[in-house]
XYZ file of C-alpha atoms in Angstrom:
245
model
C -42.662 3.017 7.218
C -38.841 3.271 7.060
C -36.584 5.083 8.902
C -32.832 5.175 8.627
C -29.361 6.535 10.444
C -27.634 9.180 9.094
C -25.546 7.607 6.402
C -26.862 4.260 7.099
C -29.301 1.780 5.215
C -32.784 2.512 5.446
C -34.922 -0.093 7.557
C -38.385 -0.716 8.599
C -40.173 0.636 11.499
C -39.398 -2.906 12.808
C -35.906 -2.696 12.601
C -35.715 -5.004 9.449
C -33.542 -3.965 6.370
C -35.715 -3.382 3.472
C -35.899 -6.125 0.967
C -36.351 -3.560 -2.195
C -33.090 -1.724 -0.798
C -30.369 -4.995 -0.370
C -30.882 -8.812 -1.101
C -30.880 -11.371 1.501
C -27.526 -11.791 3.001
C -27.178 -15.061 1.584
C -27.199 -13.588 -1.969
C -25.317 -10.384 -1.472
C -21.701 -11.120 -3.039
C -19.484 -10.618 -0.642
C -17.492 -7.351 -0.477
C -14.196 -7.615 -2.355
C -11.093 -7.056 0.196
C -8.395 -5.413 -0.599
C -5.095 -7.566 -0.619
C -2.127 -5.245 0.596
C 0.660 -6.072 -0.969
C 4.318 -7.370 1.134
C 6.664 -4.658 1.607
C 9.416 -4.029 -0.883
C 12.654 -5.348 0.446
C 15.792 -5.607 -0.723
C 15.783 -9.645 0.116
C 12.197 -9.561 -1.799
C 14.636 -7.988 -4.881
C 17.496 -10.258 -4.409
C 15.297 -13.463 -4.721
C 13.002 -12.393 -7.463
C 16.096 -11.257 -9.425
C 17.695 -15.246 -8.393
C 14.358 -16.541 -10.176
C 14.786 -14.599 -13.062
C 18.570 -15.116 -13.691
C 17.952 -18.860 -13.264
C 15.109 -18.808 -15.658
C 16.083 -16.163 -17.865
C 20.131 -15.955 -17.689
C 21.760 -12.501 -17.327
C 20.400 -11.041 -20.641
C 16.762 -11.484 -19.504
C 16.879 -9.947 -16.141
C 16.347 -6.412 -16.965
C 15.032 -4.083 -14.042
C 11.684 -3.645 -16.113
C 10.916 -7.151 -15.948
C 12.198 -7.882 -12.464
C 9.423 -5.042 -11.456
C 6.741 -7.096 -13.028
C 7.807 -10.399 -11.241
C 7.597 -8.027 -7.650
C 4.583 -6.435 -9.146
C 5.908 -3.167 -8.577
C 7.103 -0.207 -10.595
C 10.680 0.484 -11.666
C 10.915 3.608 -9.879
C 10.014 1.647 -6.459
C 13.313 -0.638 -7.182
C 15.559 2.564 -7.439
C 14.271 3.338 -3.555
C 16.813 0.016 -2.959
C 19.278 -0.391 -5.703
C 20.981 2.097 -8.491
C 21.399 -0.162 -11.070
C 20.996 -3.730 -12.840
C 24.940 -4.808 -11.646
C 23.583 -4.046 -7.878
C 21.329 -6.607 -8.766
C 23.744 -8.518 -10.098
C 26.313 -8.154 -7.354
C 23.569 -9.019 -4.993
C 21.806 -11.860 -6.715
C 25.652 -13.676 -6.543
C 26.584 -13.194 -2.832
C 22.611 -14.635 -2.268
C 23.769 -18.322 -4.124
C 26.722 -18.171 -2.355
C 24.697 -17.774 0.574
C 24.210 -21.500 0.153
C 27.291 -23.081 -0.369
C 27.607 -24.271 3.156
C 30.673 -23.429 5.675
C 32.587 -26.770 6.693
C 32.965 -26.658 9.834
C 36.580 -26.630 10.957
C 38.512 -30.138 10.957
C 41.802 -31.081 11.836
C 42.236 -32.059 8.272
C 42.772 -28.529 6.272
C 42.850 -30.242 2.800
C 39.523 -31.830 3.550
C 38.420 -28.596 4.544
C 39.428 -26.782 1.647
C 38.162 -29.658 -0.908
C 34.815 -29.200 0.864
C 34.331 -26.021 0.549
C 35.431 -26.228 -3.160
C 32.532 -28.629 -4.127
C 29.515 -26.815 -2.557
C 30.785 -24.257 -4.535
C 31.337 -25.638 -7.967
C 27.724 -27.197 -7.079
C 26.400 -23.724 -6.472
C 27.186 -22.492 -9.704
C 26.030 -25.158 -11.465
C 22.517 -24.756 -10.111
C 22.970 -21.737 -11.144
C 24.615 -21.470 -14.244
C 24.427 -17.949 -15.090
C 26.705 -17.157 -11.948
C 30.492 -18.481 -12.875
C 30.441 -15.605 -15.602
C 29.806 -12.724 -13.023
C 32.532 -14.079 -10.277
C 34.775 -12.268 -11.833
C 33.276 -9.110 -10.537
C 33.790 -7.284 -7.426
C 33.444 -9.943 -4.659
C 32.625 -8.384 -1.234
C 29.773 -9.358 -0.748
C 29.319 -11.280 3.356
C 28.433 -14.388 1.692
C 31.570 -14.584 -0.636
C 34.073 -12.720 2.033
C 32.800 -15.285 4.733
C 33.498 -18.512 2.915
C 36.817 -16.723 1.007
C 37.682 -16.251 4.836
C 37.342 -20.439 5.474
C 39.113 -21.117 2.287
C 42.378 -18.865 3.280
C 42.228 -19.901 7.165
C 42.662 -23.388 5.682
C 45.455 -23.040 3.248
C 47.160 -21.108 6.243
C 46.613 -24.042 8.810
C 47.878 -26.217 5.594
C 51.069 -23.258 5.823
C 50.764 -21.473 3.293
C 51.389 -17.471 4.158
C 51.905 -14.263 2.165
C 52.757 -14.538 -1.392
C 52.181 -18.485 -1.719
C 48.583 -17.856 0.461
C 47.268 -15.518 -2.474
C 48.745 -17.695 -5.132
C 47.057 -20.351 -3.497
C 43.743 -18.478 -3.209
C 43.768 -17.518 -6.941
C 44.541 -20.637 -8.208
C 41.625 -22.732 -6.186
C 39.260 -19.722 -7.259
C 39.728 -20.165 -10.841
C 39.608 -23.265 -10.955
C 36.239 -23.560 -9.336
C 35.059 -21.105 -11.656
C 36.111 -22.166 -14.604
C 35.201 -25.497 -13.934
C 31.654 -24.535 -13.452
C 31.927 -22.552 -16.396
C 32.393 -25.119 -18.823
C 30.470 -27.150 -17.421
C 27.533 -25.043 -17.346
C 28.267 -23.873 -21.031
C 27.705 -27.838 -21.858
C 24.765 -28.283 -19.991
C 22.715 -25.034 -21.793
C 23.250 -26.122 -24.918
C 20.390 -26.723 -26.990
C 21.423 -30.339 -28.155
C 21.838 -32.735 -25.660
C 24.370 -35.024 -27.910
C 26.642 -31.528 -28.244
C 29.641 -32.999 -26.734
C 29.515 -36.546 -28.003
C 29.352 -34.678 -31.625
C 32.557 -32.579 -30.307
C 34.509 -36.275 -29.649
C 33.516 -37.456 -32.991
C 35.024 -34.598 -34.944
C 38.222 -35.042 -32.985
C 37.945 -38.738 -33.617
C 37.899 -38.227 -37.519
C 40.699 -36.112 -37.195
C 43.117 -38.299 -35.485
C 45.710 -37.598 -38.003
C 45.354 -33.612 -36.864
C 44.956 -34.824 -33.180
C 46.790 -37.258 -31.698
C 46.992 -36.603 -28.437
C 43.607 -35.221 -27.558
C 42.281 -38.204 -29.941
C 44.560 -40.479 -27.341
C 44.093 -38.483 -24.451
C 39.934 -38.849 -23.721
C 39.770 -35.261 -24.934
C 35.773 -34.530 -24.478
C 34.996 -38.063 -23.770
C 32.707 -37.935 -20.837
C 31.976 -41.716 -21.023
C 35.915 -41.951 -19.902
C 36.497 -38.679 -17.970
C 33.418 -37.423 -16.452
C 32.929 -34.300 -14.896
C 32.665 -34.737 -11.471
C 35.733 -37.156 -12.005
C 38.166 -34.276 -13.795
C 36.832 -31.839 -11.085
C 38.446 -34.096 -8.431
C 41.421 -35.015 -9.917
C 42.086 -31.166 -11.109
C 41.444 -30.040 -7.013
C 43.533 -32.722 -5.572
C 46.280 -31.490 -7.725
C 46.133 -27.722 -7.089
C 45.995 -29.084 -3.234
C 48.942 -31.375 -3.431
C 50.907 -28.417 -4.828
C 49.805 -26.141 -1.540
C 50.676 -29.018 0.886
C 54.602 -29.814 -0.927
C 56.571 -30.503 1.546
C 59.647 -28.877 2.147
C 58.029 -25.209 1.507
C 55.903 -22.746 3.347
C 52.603 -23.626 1.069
């Protein structure tokens, strides 16, 4: 005889479950849980869009795609940005989110060189960044090491005019540094700027001087060696003596 509770499993007059109703525990497959999902944030956006953009550049990230990496819809991502350049604007103040703030010396040039390398190294881990600095930067992340950079220059003197000359020139540099530096390290061919020296090198008729000059040759002027030479200048120039910057 069975007997059973409303809306319950039927069970013997015992108490036991019966067998022709449900298997053994043992060989009952257990019941599938459902896995609820972490919220949709705006930081969850920002670093799935950093992913993408370092994976991808900024011609793959599209906010279709960056919906699939959340596992989300695109409608949810309007709820927390308008459009792809929010993303954009955001996924750049995140990297510079980890260019790290010196802290403050009694040595402003150090200060200011220091700064400048965690940020050329920034970009270069992320190469698809030093084309969107030129955008819009107020993002915390860029405003609060922008604010180190100029507090430095002005402990170094510099003040109006010469402080945003100053500013500008260190900023481009940076930029474009990592720029063309990052342009050399996507290519596709590994041997792209050893092929670039050559051609000048047959052409030393044409080119003299950048056939003299190293022009391209890495294996005389590296990278991280014109980077430093090309940042101590623009710093020597903001310390001159004699004038406010």
């Amino acid at each position: 005889m069975t007997s059973a509770e409303p809306g319950g499993p039927p069970t013997t007059s015992v108490g036991r479950r019966d067998s022709r109703t449900s298997p053994p525990v043992w060989l009952r497959a257990e019941p599938a849980r459902s896995r609820r999902r972490a919220p949709l944030t705006l930081g969850r956006i920002v670093d799935a869009a950093v992913t993408l953009l370092d994976e991808r550049g900024v011609e793959g990230l599209t906010m279709r795609r960056l919906a699939q990496q959340l596992d989300v819809t695109a409608t949810a991502l309007y709820w927390h940005v308008t459009t792809k350049d929010d993303v954009l604007d955001l996924a750049v103040d995140r990297i510079f989110g980890d260019v790290p703030v010196p802290v403050v010396s009694g040595d402003w040039l150090e200060d200011a060189r220091l700064l400048a390398r965690a940020w050329r190294a920034a970009m270069l881990r992320h190469p698809w960044a030093p084309n969107l600095v030129g955008r819009p930067m107020l993002g915390p992340n860029v405003l609060a090491r922008t604010e180190f950079l100029q507090s430095a220059l002005v402990r170094g003197g510099c003040r109006g005019l010469p402080l945003a000359v100053a500013t500008r020139m260190l900023a481009n540099y940076v930029i474009g540094a990592a720029l063309t530096e990052a342009t050399w390290h996507r290519t596709a061919d590994p041997q792209a700027r050893a092929a670039a020296r050559d051609h000048i090198a047959a052409r030393a008729d044409e080119y003299p001087t950048l056939d003299a000059s190293g022009h391209l040759d890495e294996t005389r002027w590296n990278d991280d060696l014109l980077f430093e030479e090309g940042l101590d200048g623009i710093l020597r120039a903001a310390a001159r003596t004699g004038s406010p910057c």
